[in-house]
Coordinates of C-alpha atoms in Angstrom, one line a residue:
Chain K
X1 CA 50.1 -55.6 48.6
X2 CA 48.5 -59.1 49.0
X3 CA 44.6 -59.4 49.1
X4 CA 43.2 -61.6 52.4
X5 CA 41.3 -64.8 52.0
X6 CA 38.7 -62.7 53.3
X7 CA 38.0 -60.0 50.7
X8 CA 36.6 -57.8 53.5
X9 CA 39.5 -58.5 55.7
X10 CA 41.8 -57.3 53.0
X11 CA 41.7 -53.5 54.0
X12 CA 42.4 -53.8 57.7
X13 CA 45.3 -56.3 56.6
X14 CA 47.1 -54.2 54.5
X15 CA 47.1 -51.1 57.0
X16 CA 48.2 -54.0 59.3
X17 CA 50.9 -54.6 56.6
X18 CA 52.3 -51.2 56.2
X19 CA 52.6 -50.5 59.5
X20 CA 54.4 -54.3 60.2
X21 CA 56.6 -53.3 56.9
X22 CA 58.0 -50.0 58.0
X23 CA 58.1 -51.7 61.9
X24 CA 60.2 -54.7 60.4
X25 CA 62.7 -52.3 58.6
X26 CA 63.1 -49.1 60.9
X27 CA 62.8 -51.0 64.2
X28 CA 63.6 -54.8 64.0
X29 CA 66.3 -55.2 62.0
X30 CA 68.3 -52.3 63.8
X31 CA 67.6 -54.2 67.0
X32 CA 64.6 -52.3 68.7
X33 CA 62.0 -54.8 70.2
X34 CA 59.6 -52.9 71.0
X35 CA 55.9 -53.3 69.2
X36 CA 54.0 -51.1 67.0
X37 CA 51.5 -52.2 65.1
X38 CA 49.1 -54.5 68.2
X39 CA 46.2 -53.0 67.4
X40 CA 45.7 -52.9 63.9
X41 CA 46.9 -57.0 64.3
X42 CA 44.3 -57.2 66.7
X43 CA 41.5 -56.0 64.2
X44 CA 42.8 -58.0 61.0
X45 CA 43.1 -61.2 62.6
X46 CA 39.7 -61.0 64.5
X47 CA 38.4 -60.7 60.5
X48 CA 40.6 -63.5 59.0
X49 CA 39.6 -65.7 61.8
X50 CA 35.9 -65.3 61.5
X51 CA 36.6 -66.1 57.5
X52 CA 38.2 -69.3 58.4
X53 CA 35.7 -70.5 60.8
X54 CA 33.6 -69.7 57.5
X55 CA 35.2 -71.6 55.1
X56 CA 36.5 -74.9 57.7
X57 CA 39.8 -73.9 56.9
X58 CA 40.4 -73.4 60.9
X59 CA 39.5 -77.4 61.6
X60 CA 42.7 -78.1 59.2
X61 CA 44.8 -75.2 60.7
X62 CA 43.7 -77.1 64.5
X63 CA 44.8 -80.5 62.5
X64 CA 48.0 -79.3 61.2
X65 CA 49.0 -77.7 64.9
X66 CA 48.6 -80.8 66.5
X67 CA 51.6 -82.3 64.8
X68 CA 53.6 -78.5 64.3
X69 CA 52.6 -76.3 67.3
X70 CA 52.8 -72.6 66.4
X71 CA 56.1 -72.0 68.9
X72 CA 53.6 -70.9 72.1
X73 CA 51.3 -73.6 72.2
X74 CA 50.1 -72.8 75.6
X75 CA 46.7 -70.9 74.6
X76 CA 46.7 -69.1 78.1
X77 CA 50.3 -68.0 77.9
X78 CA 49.6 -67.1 74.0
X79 CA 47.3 -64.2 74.8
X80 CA 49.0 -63.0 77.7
X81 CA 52.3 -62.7 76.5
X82 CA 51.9 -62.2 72.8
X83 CA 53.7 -59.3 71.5
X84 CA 52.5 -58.9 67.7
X85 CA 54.0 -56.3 65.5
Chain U
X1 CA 58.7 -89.9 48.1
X2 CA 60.2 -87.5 45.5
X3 CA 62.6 -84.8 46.7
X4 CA 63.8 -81.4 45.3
X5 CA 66.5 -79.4 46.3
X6 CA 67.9 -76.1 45.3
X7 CA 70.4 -73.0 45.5
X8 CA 70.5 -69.7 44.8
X9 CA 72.3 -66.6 45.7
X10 CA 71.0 -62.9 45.7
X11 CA 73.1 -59.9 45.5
X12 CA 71.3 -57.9 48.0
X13 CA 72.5 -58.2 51.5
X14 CA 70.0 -60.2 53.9
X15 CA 68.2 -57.4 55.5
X16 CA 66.7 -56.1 52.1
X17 CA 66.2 -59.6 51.3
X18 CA 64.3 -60.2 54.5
X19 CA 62.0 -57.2 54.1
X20 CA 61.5 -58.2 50.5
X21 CA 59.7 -61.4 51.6
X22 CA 57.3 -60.2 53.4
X23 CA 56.4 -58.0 50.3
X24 CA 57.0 -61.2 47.5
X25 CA 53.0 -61.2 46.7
X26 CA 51.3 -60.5 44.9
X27 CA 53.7 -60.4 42.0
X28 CA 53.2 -61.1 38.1
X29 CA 55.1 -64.2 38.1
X30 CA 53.6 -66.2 40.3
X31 CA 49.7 -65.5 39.7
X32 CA 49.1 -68.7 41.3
X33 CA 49.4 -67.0 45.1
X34 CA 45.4 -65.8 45.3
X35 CA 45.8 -64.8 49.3
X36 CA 48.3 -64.1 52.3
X37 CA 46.9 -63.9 55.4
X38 CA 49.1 -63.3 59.1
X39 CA 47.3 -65.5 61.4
X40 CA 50.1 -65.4 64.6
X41 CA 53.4 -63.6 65.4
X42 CA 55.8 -63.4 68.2
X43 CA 58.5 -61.3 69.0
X44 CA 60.6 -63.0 71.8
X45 CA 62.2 -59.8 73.5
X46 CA 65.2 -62.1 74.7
X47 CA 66.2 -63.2 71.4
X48 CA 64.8 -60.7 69.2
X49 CA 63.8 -63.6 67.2
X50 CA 60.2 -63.2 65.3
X51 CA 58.2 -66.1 64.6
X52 CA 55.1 -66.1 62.2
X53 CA 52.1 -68.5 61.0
X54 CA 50.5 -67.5 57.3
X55 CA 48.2 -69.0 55.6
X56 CA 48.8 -69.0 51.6
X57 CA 45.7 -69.6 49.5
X58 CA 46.6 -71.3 46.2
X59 CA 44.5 -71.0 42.8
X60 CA 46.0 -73.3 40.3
X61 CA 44.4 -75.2 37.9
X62 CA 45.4 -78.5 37.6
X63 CA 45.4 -81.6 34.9
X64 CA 41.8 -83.6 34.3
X65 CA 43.5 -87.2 35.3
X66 CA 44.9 -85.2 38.6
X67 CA 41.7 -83.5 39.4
X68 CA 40.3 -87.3 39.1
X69 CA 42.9 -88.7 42.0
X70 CA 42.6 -85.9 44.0
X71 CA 38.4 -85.2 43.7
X72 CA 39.9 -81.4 44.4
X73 CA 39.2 -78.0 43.6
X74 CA 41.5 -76.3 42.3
X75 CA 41.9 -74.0 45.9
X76 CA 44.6 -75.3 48.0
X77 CA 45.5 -73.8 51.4
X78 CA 49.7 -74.0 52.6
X79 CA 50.3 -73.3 56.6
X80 CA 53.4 -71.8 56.5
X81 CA 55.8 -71.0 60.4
X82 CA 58.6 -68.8 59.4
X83 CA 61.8 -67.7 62.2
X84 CA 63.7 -64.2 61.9
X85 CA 66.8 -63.9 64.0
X86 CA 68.4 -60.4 62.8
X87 CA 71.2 -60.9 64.3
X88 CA 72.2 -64.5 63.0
X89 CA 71.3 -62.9 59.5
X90 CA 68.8 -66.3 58.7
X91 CA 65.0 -66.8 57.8
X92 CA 63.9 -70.5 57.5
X93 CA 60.6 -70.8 56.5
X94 CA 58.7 -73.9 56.6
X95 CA 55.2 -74.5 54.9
X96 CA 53.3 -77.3 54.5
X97 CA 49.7 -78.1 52.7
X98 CA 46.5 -78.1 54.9
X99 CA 44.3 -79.3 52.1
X100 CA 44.7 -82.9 50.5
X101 CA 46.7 -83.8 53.1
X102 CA 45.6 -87.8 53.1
X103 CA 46.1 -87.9 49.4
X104 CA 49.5 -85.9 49.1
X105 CA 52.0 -83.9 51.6
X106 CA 54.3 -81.5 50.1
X107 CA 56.7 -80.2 53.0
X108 CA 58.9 -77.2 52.0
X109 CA 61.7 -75.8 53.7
X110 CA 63.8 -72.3 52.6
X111 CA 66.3 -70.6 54.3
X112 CA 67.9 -67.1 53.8
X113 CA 71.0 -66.3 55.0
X114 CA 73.8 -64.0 54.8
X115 CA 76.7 -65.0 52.6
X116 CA 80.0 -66.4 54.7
X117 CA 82.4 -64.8 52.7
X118 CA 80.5 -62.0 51.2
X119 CA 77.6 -59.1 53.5
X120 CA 76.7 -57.8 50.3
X121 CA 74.6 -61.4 49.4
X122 CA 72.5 -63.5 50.3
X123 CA 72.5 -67.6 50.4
X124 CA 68.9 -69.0 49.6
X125 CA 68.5 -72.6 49.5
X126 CA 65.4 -74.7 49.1
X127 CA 64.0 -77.9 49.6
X128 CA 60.8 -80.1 49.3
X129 CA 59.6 -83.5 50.1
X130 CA 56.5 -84.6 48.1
X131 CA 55.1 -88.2 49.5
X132 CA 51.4 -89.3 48.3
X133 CA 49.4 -90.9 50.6
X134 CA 48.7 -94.3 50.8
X135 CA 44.9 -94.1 49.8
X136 CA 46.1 -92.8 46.2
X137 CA 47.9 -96.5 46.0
X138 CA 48.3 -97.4 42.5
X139 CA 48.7 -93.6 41.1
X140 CA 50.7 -92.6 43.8
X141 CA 54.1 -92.6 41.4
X142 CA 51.7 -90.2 38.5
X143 CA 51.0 -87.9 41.4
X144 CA 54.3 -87.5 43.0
X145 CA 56.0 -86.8 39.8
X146 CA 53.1 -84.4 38.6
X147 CA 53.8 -82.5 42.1
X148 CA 57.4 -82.8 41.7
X149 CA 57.3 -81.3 38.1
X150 CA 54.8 -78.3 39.6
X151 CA 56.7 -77.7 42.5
X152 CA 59.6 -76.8 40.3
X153 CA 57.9 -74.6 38.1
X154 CA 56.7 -73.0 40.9
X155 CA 59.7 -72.4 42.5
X156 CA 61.4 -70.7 39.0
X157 CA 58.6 -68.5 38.8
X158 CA 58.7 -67.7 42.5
X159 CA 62.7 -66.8 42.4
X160 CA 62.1 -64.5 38.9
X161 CA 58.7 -62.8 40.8
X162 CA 61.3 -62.2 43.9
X163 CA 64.0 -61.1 41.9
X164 CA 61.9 -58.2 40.3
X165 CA 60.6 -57.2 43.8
X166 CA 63.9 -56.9 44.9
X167 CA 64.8 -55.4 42.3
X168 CA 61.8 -52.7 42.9
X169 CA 63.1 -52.6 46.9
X170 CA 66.2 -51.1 45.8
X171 CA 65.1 -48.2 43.6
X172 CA 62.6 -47.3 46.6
X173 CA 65.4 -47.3 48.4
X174 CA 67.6 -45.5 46.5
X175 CA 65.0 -42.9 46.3
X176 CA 64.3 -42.2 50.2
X177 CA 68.0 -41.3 50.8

């Protein structure tokens, strides 16, 4: 499994990843929609964001949405309605 | 601007190749991919469409007179948004560099999708545009082609990594039934 960009994120990521991996295959491709893995996402990108605020990567991220919005680019409707696997 | 384009076609049907993806890296061809982080995803219940934003961190080292135009580490950082819809059978990923971004853009677009004619396989096709920036003026022709050339070696050591993960997917497969 891949290693995050912040090497003490990488654990919580790749629990996140196995339960996402076994998600995508016995739930999403056979059609079920419904989530699994929120909290563990919750927990690895509350990690890999602090690393980016660290390192200035999140000023280019905020740079590089402006001209390509991440598909829900209200911030309010983002949070409320996400549903992350 | 310099462009690439390319084809391929997988004899794995799409749904293996779309779970393979998201287990490409880290793989011994392509050493170069340090870091993959999730930073969003979104599951629209009406569509069953998933959307994700990763961030790739890049270690490659790069030639002395490049280093020079681009005053760069060799660290890069690619945004990547890719779209799932299981039931059209297609992934289109689109990624794009965050760092250097005045001096260079590469834009790359891939897409997976299920074979017309043929559910056993799977269509791949992939393109780039590579553009420097107008600050790099006079070496702006040196650093496309440099990117250019890169970009393609990249891209055969990317398809031989995925081929042996796919390869790998299959025999896990095989041995859970």
């Amino acid at each position: 499994m891949s290693s995050s960009v912040g090497a003490n994120c990488t654990e919580l990521k790749q629990k996140y990843d196995s339960c996402f991996n076994k998600w995508y295959s016995e739930k999403f491709l056979k059609g079920d929609t419904t989530s699994d893995c929120e909290d563990l996402f919750k927990d690895y990108r509350a990690c890999v964001m602090s690393t980016l605020k660290e390192k200035g990567i999140d000023k280019l991220l905020d740079d590089s949405r402006k001209e390509a919005p991440f598909p829900s680019t209200d911030q309010q409707k983002q949070e409320g309605a996400e549903k992350t696997a | 601007m310099k462009f690439f384009k390319s084809t391929h076609e997988y004899s794995y049907e799409w749904n293996l190749v779309s779970a393979a993806q998201w287990q490409k890296y880290p793989n011994d061809e392509c050493p170069h991919v340090s870091h993959v982080d999730v930073l969003n995803r979104q599951l629209d219940p009406k569509t069953g469409v998933l959307t994700t934003e990763r961030l790739i961190t890049v270690d490659q080292n790069i030639p002395t007179i490049i280093k020079k135009i681009l005053g760069s580490t060799s660290t890069q950082y690619v945004r990547e948004i890719s779209i799932i819809d299981p039931q059209k059978k297609t992934l289109t990923m689109r990624s794009i560099n965050l760092t250097l971004c005045n001096l260079l853009s590469v834009e790359e677009t891939i897409v997976y999708h299920e074979h017309p004619d043929d559910k056993t396989k799977t269509q791949f096709t992939q393109q780039a545009a590579i553009k420097a920036g107008s600050l790099v003026s006079g070496w702006s022709s040196v650093l496309e082609e440099f990117s250019l050339r890169r970009f393609k070696q990249n891209a055969d050591v990317g398809r031989a990594g995925f081929n042996k993960v796919l390869e790998r997917f299959v025999v896990m497969a095989e041995a859970k039934e």
